[in-house]
Structures are given as structure tokens and as C-alpha cells.
mmCIF file of N, CA and C and ligand atoms in Angstrom:
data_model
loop_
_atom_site.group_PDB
_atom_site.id
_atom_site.type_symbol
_atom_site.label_atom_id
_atom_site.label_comp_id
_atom_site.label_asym_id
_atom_site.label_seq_id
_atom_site.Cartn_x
_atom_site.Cartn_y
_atom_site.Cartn_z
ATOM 1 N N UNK A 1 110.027 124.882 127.998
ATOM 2 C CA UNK A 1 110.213 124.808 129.432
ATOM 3 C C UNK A 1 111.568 124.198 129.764
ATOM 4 N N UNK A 2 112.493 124.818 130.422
ATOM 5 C CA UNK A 2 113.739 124.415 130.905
ATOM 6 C C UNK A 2 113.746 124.032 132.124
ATOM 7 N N UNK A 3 113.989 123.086 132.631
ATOM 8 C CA UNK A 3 114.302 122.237 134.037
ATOM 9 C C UNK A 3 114.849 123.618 135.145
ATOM 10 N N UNK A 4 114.586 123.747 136.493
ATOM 11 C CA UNK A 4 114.984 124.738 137.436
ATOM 12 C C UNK A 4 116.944 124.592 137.247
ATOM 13 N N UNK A 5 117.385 123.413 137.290
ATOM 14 C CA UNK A 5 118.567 123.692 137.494
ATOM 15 C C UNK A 5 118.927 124.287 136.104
ATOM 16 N N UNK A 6 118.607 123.682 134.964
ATOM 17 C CA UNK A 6 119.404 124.704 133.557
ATOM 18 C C UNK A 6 119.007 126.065 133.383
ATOM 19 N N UNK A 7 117.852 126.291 134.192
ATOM 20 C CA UNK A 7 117.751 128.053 134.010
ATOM 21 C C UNK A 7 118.288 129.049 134.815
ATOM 22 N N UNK A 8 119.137 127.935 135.981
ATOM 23 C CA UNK A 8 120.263 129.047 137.481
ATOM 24 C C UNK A 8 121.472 128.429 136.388
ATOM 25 N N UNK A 9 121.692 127.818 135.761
ATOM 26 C CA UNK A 9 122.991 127.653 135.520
ATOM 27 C C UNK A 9 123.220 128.857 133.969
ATOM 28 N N UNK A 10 122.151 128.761 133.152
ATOM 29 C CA UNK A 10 122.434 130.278 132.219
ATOM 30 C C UNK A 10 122.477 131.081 132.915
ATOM 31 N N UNK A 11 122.190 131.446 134.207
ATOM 32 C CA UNK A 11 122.227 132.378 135.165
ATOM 33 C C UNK A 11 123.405 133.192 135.436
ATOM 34 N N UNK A 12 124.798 132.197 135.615
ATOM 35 C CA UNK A 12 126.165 132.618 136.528
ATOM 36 C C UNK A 12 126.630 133.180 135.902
ATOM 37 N N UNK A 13 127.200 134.012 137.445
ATOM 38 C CA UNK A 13 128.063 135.054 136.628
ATOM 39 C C UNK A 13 129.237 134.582 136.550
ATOM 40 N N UNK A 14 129.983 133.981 137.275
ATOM 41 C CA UNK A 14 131.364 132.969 137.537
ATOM 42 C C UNK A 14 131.358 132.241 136.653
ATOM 43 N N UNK A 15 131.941 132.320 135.500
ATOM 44 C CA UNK A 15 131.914 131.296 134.250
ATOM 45 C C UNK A 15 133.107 130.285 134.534
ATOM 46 N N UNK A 16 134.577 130.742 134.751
ATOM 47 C CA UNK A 16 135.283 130.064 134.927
ATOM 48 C C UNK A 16 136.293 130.405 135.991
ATOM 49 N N UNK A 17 136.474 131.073 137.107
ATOM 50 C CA UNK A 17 137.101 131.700 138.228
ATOM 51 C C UNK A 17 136.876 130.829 139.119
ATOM 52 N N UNK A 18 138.146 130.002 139.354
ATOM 53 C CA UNK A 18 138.040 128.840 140.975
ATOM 54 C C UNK A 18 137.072 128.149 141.057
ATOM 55 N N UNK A 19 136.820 127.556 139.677
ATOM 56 C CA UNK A 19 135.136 126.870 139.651
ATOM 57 C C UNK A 19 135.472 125.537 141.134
ATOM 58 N N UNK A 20 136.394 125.510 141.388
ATOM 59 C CA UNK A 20 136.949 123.853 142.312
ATOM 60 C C UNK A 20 136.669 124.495 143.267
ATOM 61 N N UNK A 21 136.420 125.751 144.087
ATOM 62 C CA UNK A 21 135.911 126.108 145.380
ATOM 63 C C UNK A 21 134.410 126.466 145.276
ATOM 64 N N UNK A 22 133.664 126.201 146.487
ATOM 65 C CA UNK A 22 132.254 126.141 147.165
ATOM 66 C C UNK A 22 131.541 127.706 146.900
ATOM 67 N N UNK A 23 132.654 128.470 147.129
ATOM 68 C CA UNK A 23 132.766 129.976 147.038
ATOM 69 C C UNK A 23 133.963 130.983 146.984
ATOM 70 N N UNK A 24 134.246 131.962 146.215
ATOM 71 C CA UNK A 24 135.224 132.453 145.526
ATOM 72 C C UNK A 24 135.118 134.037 146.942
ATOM 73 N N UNK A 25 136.386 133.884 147.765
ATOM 74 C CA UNK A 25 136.282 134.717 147.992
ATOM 75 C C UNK A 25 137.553 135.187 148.699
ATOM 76 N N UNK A 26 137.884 136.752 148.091
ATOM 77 C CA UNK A 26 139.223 137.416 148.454
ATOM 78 C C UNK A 26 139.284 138.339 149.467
ATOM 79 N N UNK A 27 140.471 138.121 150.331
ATOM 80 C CA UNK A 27 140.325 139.307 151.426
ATOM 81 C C UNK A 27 141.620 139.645 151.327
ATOM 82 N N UNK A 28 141.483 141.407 150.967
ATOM 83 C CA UNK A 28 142.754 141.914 151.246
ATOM 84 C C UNK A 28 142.854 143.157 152.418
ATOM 85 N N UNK A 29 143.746 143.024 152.906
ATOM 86 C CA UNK A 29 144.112 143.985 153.629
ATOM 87 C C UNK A 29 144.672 145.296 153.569
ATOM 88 N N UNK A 30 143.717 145.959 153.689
ATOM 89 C CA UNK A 30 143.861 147.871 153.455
ATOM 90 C C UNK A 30 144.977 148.305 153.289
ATOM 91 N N UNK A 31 146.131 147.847 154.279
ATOM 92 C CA UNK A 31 147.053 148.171 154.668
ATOM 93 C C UNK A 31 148.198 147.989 153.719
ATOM 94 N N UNK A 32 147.933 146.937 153.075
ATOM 95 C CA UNK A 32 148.381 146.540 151.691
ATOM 96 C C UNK A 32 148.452 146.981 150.841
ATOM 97 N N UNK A 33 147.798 147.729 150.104
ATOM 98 C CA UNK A 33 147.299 148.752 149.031
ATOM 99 C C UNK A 33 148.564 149.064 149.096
ATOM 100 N N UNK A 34 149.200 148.993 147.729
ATOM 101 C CA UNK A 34 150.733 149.650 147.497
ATOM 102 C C UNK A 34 150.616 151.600 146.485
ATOM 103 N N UNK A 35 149.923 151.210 145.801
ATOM 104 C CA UNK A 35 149.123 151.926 144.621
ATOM 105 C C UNK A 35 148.373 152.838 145.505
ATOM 106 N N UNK A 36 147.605 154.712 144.870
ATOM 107 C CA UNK A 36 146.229 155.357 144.822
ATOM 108 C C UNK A 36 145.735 154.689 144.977
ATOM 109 N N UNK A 37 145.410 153.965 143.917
ATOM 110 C CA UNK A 37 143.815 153.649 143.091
ATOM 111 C C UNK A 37 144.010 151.989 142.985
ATOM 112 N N UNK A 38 143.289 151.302 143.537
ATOM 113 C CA UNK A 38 142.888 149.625 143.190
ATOM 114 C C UNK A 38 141.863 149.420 142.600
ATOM 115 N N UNK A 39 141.720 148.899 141.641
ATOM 116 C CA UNK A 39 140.038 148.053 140.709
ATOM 117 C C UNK A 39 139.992 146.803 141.264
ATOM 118 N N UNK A 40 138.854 146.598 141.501
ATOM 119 C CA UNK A 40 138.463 144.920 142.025
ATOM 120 C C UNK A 40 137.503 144.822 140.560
ATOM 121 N N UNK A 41 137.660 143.872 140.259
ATOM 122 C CA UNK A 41 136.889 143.525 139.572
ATOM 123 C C UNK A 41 135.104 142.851 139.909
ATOM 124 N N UNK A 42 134.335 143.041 139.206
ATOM 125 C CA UNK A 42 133.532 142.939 139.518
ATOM 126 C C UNK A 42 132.082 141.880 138.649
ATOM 127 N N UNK A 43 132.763 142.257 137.708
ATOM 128 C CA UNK A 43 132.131 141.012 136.567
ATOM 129 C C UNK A 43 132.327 139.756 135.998
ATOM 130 N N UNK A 44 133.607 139.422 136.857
ATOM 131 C CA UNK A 44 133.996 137.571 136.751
ATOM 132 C C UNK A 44 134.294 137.642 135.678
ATOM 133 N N UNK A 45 135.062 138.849 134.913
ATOM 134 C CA UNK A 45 135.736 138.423 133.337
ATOM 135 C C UNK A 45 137.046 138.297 133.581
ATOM 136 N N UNK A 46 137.424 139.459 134.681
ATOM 137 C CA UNK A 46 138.996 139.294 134.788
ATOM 138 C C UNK A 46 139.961 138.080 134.542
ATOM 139 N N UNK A 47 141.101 138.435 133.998
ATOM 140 C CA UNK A 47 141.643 137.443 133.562
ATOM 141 C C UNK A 47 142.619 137.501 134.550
ATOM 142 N N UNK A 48 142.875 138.819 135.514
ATOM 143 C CA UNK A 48 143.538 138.948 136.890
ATOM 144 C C UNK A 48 142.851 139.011 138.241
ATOM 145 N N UNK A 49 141.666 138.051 137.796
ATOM 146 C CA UNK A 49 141.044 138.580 139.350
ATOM 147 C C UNK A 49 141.190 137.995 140.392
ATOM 148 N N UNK A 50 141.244 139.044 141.214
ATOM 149 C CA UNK A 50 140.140 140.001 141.217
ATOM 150 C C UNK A 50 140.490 141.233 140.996
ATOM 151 N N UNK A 51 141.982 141.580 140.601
ATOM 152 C CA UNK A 51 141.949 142.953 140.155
ATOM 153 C C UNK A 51 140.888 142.902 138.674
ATOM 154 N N UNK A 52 140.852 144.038 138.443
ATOM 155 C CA UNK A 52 140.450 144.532 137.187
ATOM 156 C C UNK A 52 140.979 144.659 135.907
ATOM 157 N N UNK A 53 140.416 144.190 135.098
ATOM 158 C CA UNK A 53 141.731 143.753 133.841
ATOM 159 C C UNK A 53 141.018 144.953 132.272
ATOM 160 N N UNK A 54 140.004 145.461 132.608
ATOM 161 C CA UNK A 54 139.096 146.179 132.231
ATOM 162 C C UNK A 54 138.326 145.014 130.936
ATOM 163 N N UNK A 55 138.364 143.719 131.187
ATOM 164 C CA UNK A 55 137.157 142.893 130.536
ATOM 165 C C UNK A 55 136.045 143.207 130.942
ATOM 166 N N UNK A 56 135.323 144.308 131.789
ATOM 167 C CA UNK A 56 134.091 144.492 131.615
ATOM 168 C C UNK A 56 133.260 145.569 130.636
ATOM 169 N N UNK A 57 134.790 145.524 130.217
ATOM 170 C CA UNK A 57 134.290 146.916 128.680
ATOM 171 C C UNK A 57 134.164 145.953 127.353
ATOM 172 N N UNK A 58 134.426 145.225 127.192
ATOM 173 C CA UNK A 58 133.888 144.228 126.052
ATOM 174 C C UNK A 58 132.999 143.121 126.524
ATOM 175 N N UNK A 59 132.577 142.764 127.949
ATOM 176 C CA UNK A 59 131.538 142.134 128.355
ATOM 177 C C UNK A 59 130.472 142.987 128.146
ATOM 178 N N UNK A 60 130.070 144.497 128.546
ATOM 179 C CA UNK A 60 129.791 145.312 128.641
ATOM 180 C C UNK A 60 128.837 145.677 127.093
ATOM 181 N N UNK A 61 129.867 145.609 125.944
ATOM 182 C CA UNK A 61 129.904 145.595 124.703
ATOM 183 C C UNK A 61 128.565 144.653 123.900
ATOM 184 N N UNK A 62 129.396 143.595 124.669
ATOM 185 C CA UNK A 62 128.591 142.340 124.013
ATOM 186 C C UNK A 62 127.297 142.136 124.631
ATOM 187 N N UNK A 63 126.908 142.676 125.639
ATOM 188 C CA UNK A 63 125.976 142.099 126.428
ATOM 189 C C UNK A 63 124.993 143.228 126.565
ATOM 190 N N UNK A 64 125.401 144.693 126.570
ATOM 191 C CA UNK A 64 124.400 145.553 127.587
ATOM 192 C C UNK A 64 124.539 145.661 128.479
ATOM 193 N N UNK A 65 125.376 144.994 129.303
ATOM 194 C CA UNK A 65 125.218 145.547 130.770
ATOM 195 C C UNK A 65 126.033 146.363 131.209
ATOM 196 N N UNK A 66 126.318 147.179 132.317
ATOM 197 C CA UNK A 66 126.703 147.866 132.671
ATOM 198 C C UNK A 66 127.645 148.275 133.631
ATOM 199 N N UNK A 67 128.340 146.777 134.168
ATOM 200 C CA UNK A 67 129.330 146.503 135.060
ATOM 201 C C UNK A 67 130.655 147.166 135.171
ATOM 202 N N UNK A 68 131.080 147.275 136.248
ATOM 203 C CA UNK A 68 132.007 148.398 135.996
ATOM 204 C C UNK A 68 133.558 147.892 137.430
ATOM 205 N N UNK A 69 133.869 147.942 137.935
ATOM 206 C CA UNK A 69 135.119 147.667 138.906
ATOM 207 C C UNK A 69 134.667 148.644 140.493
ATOM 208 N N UNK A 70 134.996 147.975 141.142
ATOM 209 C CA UNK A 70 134.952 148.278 142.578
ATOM 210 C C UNK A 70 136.251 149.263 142.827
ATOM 211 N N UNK A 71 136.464 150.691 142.683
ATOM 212 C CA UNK A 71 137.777 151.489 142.896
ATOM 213 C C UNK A 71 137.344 152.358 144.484
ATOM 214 N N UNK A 72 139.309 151.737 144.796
ATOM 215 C CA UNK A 72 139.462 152.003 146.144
ATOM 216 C C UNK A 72 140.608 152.540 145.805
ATOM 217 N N UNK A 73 140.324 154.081 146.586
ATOM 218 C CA UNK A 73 141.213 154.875 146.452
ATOM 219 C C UNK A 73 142.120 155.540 147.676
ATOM 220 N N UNK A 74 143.169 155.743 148.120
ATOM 221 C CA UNK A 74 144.067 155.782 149.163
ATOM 222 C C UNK A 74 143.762 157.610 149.067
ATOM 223 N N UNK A 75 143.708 157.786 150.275
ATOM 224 C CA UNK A 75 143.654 159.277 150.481
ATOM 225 C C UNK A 75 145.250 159.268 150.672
ATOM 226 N N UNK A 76 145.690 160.842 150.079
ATOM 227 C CA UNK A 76 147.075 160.815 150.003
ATOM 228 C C UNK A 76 146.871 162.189 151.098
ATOM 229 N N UNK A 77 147.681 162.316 152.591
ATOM 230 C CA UNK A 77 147.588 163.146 153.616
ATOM 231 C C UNK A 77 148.787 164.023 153.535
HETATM 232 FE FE1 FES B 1 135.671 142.907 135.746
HETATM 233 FE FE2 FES B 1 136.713 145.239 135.208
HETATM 234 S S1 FES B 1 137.349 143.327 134.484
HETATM 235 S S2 FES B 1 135.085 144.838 136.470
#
């Protein structure tokens, strides 16, 4: 039997990303998008995040799961 708090803390997905803030959170503006194609990352491995650094293909690996990047793509008119 593990105590409630040590069984939310094997839990996180945020292992080490801005652990010093309450909550981790990025806002970018559309308009910004320099690039097609942007990856957000999505599995707290990035080592650039929140872009996508494609660490969820050896998280992925190791683990089973199936996480993959948030792609936002610029319609070209
Ligand atoms: Fe996290 Fe790609 S590195 S989704």
C-alpha cells in the first residue's frame, strides 16, 4: 500500500519542465508561426519545449505509449 500522495507523484507527466511554476503554460500567437508545419510537444520529454524535439519516439519506445506532437499546419493560399 502506497500513501495517496506517492501514487499521484509516479503519476506525472512533467518530470522536469519549469518544475518552479504552479503550472506550465505556453501561449503562442498564430500569427507568429514563421514555418508550414509547428510540433508542440506533447509528452514533457522535449528538451525544446514546447516545440517538439521528437523525444516521444524513445519515450514511446521505452514505455508503450503512444504520444505523439500537437502539428499545426499553415494553409499556404
Ligand atoms: Fe514530446 Fe515530440 S518530443 S511530443
Amino acid at each position: 500500500f502506497l500513501p495517496k500522495k506517492k501514487k499521484q507523484r509516479d503519476c506525472l507527466i512533467n518530470l522536469k519542465i519549469q518544475k518552479e511554476n504552479p503550472k506550465v503554460v505556453n501561449e503562442i500567437d498564430i500569427e507568429d508561426l514563421n514555418s508550414t508545419n509547428v510540433c508542440y510537444c506533447r509528452c514533457w520529454r522535449s528538451k525544446t519545449f514546447p516545440v517538439c524535439d521528437k523525444s516521444h519516439l524513445k519515450h514511446n519506445e521505452l514505455t508503450g505509449d503512444n504520444v505523439g506532437p500537437l502539428i499545426l499546419k499553415k494553409k499556404i493560399l
